[in-house]
mmCIF file of C-alpha atoms in Angstrom:
data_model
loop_
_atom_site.group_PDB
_atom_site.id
_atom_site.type_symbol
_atom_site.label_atom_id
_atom_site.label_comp_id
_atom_site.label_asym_id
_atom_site.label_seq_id
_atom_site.Cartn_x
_atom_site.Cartn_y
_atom_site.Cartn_z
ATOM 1 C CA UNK A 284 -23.736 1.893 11.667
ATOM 2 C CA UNK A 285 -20.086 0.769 11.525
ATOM 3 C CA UNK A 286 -19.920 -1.123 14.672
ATOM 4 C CA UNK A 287 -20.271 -4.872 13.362
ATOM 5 C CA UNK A 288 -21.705 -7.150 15.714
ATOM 6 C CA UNK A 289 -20.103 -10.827 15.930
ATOM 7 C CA UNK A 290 -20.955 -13.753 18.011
ATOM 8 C CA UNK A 291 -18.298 -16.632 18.046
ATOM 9 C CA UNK A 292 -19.559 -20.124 19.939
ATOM 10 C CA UNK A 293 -16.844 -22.300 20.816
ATOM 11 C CA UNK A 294 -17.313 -26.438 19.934
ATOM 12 C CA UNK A 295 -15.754 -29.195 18.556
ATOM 13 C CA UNK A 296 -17.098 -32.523 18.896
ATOM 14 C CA UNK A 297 -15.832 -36.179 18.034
ATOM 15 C CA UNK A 298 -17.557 -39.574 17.883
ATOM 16 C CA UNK A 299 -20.755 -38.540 18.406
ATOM 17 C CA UNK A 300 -19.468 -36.541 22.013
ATOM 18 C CA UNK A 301 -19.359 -32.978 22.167
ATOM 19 C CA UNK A 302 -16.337 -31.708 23.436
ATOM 20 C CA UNK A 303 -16.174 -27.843 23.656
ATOM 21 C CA UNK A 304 -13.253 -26.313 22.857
ATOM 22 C CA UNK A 305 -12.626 -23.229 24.923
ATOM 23 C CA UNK A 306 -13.439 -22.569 27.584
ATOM 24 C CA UNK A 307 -15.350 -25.704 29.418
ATOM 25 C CA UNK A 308 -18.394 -24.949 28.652
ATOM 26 C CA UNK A 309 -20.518 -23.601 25.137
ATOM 27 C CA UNK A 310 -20.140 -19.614 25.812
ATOM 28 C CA UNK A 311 -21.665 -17.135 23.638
ATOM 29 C CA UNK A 312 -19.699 -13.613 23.585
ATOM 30 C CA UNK A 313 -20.214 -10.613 21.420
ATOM 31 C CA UNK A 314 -16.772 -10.731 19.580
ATOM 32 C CA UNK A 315 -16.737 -6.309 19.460
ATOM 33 C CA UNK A 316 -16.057 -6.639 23.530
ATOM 34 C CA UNK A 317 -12.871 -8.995 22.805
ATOM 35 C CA UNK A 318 -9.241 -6.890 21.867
ATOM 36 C CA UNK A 319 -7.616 -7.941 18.851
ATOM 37 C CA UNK A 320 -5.083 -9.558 21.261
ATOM 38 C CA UNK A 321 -8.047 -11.674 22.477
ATOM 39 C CA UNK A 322 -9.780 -12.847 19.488
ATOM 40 C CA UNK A 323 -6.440 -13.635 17.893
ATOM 41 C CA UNK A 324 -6.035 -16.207 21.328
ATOM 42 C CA UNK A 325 -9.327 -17.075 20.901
ATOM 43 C CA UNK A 326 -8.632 -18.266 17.575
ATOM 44 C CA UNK A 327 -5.472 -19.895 18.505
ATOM 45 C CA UNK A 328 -6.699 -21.841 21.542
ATOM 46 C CA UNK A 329 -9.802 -23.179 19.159
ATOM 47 C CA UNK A 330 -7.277 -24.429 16.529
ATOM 48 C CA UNK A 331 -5.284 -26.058 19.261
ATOM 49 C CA UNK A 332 -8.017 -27.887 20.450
ATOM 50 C CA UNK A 333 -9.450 -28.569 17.223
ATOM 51 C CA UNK A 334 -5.992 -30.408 16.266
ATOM 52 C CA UNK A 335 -5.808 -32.351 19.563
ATOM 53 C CA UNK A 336 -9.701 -33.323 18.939
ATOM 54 C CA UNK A 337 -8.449 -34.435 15.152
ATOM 55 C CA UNK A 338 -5.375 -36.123 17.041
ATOM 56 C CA UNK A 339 -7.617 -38.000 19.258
ATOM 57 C CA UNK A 340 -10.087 -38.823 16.537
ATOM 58 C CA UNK A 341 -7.122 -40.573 14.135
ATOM 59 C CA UNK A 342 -5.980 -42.346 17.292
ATOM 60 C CA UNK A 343 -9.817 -44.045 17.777
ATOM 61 C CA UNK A 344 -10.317 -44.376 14.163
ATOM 62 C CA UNK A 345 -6.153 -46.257 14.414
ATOM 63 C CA UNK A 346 -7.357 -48.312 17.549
ATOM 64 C CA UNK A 347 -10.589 -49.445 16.118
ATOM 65 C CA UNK A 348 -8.659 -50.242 12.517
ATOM 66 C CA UNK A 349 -6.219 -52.231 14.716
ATOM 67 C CA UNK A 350 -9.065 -54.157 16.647
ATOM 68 C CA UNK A 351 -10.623 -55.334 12.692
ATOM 69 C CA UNK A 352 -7.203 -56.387 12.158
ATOM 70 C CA UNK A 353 -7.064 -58.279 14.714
ATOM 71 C CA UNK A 354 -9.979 -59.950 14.264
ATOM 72 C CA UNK A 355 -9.735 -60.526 10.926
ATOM 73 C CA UNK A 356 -6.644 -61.059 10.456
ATOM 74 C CA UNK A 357 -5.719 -62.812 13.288
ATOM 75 C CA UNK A 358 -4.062 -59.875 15.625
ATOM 76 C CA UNK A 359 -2.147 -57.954 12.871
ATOM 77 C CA UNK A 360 -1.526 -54.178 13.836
ATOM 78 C CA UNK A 361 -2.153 -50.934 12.370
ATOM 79 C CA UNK A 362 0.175 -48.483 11.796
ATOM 80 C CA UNK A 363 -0.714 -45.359 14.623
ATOM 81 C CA UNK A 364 -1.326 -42.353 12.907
ATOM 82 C CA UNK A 365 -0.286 -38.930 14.453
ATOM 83 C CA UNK A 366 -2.086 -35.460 13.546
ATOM 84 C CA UNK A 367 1.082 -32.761 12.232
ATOM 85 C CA UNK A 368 -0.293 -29.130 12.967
ATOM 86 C CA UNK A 369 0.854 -26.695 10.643
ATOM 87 C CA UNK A 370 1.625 -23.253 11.305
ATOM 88 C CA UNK A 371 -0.495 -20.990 9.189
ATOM 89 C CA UNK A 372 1.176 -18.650 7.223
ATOM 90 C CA UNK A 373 -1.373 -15.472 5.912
ATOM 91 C CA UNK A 374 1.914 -13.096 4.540
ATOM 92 C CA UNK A 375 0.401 -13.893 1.394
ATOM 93 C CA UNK A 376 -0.592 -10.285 0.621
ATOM 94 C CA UNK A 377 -1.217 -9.163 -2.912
ATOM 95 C CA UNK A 378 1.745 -7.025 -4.164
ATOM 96 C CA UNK A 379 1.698 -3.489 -4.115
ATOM 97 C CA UNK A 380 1.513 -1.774 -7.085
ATOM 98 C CA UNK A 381 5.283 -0.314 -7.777
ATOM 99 C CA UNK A 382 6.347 1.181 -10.960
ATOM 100 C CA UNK A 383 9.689 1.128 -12.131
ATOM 101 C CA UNK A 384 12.743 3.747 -11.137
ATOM 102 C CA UNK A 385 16.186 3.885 -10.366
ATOM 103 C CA UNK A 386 17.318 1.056 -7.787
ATOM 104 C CA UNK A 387 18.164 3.056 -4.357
ATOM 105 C CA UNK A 388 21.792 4.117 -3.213
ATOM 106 C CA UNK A 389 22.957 3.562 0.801
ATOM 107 C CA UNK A 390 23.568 0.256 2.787
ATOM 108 C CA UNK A 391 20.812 -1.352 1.587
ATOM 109 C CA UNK A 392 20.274 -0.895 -1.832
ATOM 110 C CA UNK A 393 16.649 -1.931 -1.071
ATOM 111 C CA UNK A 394 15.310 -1.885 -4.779
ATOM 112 C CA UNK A 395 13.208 0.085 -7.256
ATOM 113 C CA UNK A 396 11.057 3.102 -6.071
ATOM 114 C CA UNK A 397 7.412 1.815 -6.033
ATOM 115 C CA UNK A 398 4.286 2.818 -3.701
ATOM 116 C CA UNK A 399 3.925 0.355 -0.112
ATOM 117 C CA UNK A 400 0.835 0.015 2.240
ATOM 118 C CA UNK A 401 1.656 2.429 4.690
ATOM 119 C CA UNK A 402 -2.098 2.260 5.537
ATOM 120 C CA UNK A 403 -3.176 -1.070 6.543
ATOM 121 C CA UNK A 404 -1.132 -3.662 7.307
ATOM 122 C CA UNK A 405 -0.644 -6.259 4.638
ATOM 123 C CA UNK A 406 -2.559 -9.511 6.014
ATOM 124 C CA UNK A 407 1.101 -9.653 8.105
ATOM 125 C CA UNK A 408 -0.610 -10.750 10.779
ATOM 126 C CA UNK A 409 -0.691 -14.590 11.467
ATOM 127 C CA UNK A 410 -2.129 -17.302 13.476
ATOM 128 C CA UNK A 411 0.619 -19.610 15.500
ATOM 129 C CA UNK A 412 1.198 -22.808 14.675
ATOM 130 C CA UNK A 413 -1.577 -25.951 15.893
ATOM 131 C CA UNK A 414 -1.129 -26.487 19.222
ATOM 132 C CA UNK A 415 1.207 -23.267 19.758
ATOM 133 C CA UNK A 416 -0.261 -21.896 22.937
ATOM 134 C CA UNK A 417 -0.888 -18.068 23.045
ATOM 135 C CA UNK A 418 1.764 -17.617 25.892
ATOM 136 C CA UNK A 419 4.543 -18.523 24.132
ATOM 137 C CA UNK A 420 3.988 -16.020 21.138
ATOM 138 C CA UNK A 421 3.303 -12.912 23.542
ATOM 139 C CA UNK A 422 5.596 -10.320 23.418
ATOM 140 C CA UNK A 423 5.646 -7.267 25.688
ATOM 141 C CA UNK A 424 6.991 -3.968 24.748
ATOM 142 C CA UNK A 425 9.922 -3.392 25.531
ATOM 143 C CA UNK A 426 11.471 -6.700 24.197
ATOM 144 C CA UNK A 427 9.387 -6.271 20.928
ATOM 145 C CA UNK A 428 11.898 -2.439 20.339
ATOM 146 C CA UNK A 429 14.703 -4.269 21.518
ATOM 147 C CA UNK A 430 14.540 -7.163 18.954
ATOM 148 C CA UNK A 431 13.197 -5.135 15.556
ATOM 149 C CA UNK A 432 16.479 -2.370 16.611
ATOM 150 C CA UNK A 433 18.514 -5.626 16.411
ATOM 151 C CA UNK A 434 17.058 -6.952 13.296
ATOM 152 C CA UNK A 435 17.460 -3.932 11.445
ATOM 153 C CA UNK A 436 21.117 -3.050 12.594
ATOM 154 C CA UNK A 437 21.887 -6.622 11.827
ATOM 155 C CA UNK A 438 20.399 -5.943 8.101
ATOM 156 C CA UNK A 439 22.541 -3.011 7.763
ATOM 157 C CA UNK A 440 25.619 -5.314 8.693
ATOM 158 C CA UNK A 441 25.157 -7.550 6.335
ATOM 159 C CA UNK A 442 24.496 -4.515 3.744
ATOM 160 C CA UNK A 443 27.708 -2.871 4.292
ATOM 161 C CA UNK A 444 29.748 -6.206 3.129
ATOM 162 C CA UNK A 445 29.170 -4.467 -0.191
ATOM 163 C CA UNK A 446 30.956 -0.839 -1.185
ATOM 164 C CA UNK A 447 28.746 1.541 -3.172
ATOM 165 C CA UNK A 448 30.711 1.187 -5.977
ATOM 166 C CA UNK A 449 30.545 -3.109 -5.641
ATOM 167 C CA UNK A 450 26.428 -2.714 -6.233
ATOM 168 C CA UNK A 451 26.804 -0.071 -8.578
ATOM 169 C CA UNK A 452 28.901 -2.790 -10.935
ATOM 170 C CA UNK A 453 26.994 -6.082 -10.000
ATOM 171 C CA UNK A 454 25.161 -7.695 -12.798
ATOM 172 C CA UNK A 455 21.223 -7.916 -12.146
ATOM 173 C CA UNK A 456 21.609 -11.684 -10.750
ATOM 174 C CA UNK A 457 24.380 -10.420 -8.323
ATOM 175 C CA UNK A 458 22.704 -7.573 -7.013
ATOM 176 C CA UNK A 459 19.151 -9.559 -6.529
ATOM 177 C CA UNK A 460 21.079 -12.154 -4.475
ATOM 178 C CA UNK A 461 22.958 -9.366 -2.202
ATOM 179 C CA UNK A 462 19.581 -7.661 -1.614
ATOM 180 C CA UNK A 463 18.223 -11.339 -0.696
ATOM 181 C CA UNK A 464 21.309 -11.813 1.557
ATOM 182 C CA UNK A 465 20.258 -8.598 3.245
ATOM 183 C CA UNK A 466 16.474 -10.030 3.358
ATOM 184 C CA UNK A 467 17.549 -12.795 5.275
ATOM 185 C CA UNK A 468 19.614 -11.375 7.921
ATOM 186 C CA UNK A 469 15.882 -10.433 9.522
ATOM 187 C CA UNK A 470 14.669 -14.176 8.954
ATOM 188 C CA UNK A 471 15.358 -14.618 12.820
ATOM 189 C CA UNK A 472 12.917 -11.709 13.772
ATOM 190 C CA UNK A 473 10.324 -12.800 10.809
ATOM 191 C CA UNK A 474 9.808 -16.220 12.727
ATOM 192 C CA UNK A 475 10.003 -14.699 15.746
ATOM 193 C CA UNK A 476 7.320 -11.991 15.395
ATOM 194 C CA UNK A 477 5.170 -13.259 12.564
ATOM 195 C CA UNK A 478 2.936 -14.613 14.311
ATOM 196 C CA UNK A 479 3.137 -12.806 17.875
ATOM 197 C CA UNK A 480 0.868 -10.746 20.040
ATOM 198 C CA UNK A 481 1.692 -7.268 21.463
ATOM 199 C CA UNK A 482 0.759 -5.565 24.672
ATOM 200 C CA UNK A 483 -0.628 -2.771 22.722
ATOM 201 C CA UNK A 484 -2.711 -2.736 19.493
ATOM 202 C CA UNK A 485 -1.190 0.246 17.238
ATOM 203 C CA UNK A 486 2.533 -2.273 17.812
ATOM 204 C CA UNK A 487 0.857 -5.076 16.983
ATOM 205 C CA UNK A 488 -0.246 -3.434 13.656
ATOM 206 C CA UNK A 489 3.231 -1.943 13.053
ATOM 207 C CA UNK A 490 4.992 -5.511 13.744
ATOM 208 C CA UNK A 491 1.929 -7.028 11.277
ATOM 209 C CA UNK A 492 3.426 -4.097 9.146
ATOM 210 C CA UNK A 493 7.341 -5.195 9.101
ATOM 211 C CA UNK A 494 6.540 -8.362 9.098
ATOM 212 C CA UNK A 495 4.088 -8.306 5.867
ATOM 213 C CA UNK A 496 7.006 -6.156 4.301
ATOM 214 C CA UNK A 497 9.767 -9.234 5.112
ATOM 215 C CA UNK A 498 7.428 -11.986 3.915
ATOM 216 C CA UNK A 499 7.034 -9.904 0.645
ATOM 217 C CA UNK A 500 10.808 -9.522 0.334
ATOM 218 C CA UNK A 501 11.181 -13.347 0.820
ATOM 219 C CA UNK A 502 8.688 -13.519 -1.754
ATOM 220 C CA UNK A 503 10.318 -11.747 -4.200
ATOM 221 C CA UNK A 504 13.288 -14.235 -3.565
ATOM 222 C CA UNK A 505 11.400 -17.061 -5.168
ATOM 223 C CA UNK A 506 10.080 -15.141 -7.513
ATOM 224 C CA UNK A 507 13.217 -14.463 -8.980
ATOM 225 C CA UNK A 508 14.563 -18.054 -8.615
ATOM 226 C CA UNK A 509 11.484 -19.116 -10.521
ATOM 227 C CA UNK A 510 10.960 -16.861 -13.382
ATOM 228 C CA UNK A 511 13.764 -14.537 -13.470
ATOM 229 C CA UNK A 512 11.118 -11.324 -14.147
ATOM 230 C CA UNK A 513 12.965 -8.682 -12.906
ATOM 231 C CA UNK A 514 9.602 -6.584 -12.735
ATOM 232 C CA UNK A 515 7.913 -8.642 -10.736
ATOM 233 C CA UNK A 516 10.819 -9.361 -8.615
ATOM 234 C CA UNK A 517 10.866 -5.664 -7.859
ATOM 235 C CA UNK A 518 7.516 -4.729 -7.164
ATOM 236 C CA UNK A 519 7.280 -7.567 -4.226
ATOM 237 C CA UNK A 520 10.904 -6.363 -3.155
ATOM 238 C CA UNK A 521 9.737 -2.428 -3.290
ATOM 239 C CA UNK A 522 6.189 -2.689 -1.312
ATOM 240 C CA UNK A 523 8.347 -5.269 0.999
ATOM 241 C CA UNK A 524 10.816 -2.387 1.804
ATOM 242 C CA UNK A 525 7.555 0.517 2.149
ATOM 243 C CA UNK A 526 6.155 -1.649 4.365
ATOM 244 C CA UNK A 527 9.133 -2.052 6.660
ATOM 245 C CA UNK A 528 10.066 1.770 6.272
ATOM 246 C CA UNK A 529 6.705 3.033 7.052
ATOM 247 C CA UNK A 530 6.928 0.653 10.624
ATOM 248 C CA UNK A 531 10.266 1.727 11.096
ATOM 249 C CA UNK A 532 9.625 5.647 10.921
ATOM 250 C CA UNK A 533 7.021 5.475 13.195
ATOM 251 C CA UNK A 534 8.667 3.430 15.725
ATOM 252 C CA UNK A 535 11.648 5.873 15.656
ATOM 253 C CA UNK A 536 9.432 9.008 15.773
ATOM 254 C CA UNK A 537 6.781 8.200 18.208
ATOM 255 C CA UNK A 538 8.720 5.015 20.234
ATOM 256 C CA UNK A 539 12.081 6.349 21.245
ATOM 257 C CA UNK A 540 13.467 3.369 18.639
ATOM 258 C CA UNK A 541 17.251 3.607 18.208
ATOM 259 C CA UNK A 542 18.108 3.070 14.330
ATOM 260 C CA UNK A 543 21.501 5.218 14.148
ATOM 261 C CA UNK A 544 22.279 4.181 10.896
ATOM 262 C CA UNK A 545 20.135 3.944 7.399
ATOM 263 C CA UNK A 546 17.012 5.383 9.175
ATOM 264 C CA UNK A 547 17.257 8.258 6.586
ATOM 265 C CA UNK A 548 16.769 6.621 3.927
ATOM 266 C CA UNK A 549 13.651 5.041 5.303
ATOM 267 C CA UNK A 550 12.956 9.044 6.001
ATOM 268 C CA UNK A 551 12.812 9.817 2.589
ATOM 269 C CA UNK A 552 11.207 7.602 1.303
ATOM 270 C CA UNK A 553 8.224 7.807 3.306
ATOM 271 C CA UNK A 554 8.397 10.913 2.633
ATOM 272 C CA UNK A 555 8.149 10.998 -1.136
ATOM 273 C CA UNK A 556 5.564 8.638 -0.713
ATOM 274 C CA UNK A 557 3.411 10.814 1.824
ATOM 275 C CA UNK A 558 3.941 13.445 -0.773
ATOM 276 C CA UNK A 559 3.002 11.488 -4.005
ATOM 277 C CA UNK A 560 -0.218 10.574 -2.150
ATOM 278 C CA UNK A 561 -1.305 13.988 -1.539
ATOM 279 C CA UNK A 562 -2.239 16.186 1.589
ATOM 280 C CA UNK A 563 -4.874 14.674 3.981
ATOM 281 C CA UNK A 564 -8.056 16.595 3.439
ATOM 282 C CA UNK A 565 -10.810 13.918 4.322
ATOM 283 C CA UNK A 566 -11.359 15.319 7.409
ATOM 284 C CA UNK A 567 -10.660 19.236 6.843
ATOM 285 C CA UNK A 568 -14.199 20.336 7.855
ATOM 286 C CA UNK A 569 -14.247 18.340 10.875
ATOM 287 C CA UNK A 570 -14.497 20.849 14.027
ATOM 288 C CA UNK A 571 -10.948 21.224 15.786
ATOM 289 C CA UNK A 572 -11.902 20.766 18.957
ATOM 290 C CA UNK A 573 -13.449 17.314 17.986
ATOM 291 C CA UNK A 574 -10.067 16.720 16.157
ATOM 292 C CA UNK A 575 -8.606 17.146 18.982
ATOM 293 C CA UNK A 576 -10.754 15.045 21.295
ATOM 294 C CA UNK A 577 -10.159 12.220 18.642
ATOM 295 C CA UNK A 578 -6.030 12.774 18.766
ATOM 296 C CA UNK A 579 -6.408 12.526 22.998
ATOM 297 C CA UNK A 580 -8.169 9.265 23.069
ATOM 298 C CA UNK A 581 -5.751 7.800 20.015
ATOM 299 C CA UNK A 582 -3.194 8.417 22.571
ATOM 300 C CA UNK A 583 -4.759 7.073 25.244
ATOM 301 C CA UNK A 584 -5.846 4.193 23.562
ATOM 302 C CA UNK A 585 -2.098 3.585 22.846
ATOM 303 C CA UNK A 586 -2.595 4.857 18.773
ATOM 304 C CA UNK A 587 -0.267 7.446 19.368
ATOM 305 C CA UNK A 588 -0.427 10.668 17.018
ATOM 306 C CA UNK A 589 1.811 13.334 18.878
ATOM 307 C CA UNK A 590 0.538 16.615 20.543
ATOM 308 C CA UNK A 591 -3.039 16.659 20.264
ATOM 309 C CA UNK A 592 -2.944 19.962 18.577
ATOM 310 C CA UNK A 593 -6.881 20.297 16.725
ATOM 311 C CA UNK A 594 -5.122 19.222 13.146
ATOM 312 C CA UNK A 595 -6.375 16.172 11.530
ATOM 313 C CA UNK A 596 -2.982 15.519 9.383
ATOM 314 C CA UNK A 597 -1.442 11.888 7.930
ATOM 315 C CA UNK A 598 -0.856 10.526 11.255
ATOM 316 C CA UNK A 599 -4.187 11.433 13.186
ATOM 317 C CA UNK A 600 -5.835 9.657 10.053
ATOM 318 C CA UNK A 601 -3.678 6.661 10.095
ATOM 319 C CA UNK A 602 -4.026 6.277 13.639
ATOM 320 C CA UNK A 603 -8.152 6.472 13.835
ATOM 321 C CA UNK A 604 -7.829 3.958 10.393
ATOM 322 C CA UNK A 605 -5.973 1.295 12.634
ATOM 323 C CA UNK A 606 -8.115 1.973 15.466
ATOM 324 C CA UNK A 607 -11.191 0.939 13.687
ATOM 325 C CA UNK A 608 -9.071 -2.251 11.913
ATOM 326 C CA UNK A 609 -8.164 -3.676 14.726
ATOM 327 C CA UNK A 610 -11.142 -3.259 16.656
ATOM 328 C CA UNK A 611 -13.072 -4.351 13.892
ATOM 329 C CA UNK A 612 -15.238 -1.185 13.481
ATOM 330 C CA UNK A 613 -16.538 -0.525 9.576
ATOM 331 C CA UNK A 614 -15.965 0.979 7.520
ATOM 332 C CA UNK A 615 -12.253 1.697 8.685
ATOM 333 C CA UNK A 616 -12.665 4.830 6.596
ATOM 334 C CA UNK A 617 -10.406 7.294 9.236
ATOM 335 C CA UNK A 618 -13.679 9.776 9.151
ATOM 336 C CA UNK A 619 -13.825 11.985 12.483
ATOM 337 C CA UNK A 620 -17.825 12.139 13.749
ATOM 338 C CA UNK A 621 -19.529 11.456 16.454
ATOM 339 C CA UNK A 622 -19.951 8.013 16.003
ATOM 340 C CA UNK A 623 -16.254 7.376 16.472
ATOM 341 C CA UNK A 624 -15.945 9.586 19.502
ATOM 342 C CA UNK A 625 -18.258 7.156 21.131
ATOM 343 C CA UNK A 626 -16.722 3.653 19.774
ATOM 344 C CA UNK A 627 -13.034 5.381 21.714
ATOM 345 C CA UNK A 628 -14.805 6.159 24.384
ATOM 346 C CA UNK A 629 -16.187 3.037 25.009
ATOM 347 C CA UNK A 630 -13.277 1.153 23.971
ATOM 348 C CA UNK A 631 -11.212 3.591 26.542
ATOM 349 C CA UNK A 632 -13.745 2.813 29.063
ATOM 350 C CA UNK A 633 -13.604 -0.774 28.786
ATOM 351 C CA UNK A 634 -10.034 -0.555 29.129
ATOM 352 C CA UNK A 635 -10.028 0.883 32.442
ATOM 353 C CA UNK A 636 -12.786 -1.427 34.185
#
């Protein structure tokens, strides 16, 4: 079976008092009938409690230091301590493996040819800060296009403060700190989005996506400032910029998502790397008419392939791989059988009670 069956119990508990942390009371739930969207609040409204339970316990533990003061040293106070929350940061994805080649031409000279994720996003999801509620890191839709179109045409504004022929003559250290200039003109949108949910579950893995492929561009900055290895530098810098390309495309093609300018670029090279990886066969006996079953209820679970058309191609694949990420169904091994059939179905079904 690759259904994988959870159960999460909610508690804190300080000085000796329980305290449960969401909701009021100890609940048990089978974590396969949450969405991603609400384990990930789940998660977030424990950790929120959990650091205003730690808060509270530091200001006891600073009241009862204060009172032994007092009484043995005749009133003197202690110093109150206050709990920081820190937001949790999980863009630490391993780099992708990237080989060496000639740096790209166009706006924004993005770096070396190497080989992204394209198939699962890169640990880019991430928790919000302590005592960040939920609310304020939902995004819906429409303002999630709006804001990675912006990002991205405000990239390629800062990339065309540089001719062709200006890159083309920059030393190594000059061209590393233009591409970082262009890296940071999406800094805005990387806080913004890093750690934010999405209405539906295939955009929250394609924001996950961009954002893994910014943090690993930002990444690449300090690894240059720290060592100077111009390999290294480039293979964080090249699965950065497959990460964000592979998001991009698909926004474009199956999202409506303006980019007017440098999408090409971000054409081909998903493209060369679709085509370095080799034609999608895992799935070439599968009946078509099962295919296409699968391909109806990606799109109406919001994993949108195109026209359901009976061919299990690169997207179909990708989209029933995602499916079973981020509803936590294993192996997420993009197989068509009858066992996935029924874990859309009932997924689709739950949806619509």
């Amino acid at each position: 079976m690759r259904g994988k069956r959870w159960t999460l119990l909610f508690a804190a508990c300080a000085a000796g008092t329980a305290l449960l942390a969401y909701p009021a009371s100890a609940v048990t739930v089978k974590w396969e009938d949450l969405t991603n969207a609400q384990q990930k609040a789940a998660y977030q409204s424990l950790e929120s409690e959990n650091e205003s339970l730690r808060a509270q316990l530091k200001e006891l533990q600073a009241q009862t230091a204060a009172g032994s003061s007092a009484d043995n040293n005749g009133g003197a106070s202690a110093d109150g301590e206050t709990s920081a929350g820190s937001a949790a940061d999980s863009d630490d994805a391993a780099p992708a493996d990237a080989s060496d080649g000639n740096a790209e031409s166009g706006a924004d000279a993005q770096g070396t040819a190497g080989s992204g994720s394209g198939g699962g996003a890169d640990s880019g999801s991430t928790a919000a800060g302590s005592g960040e509620s939920a609310q304020t890191q939902r995004k819906d839709t429409a303002t999630f296009l709006k804001d990675i179109g912006a990002s991205f045409e405000k990239r390629q504004t800062e990339a065309g403060t540089c001719s062709a022929d200006q890159i083309a003559q920059m030393s190594a250290s000059d061209l590393w700190a233009y591409r970082f200039r262009c890296a940071e003109a999406e800094r805005d949108f990387y806080e913004a989005y890093k750690g934010a949910q999405l209405e539906s579950l295939n955009l929250q893995y394609l924001c996950d996506e961009y954002c893994a492929g910014l943090g690993k561009q930002y990444k690449a900055e300090t690894a240059w400032k720290d060592t100077q290895d111009a390999d290294k530098t480039s293979q964080l810098y090249s699965a950065g910029y497959y990460n964000r390309a592979y998001a991009l495309v698909e926004l474009h093609d199956y999202y409506s998502l303006e980019l007017p300018d440098g999408y090409q670029d971000l054409k081909e090279a998903v493209d060369k790397m679709n085509a370095a990886a080799g034609a999608e066969t895992r799935n070439a006996s599968a009946d078509s008419a099962a295919v296409k079953k699968v391909q109806e209820l990606l799109n109406a679970l919001g994993f949108l392939c195109g026209t359901p058309d009976g061919i299990c191609g690169r997207q179909t694949v990708s989209c029933i791989e995602r499916f079973q990420t981020m509803y936590g169904f294993e192996p997420a091994d993009g197989l068509i059988d009858d066992e996935l059939l029924g874990q859309m179905q009932e997924m689709l079904n739950r949806q619509g009670a």
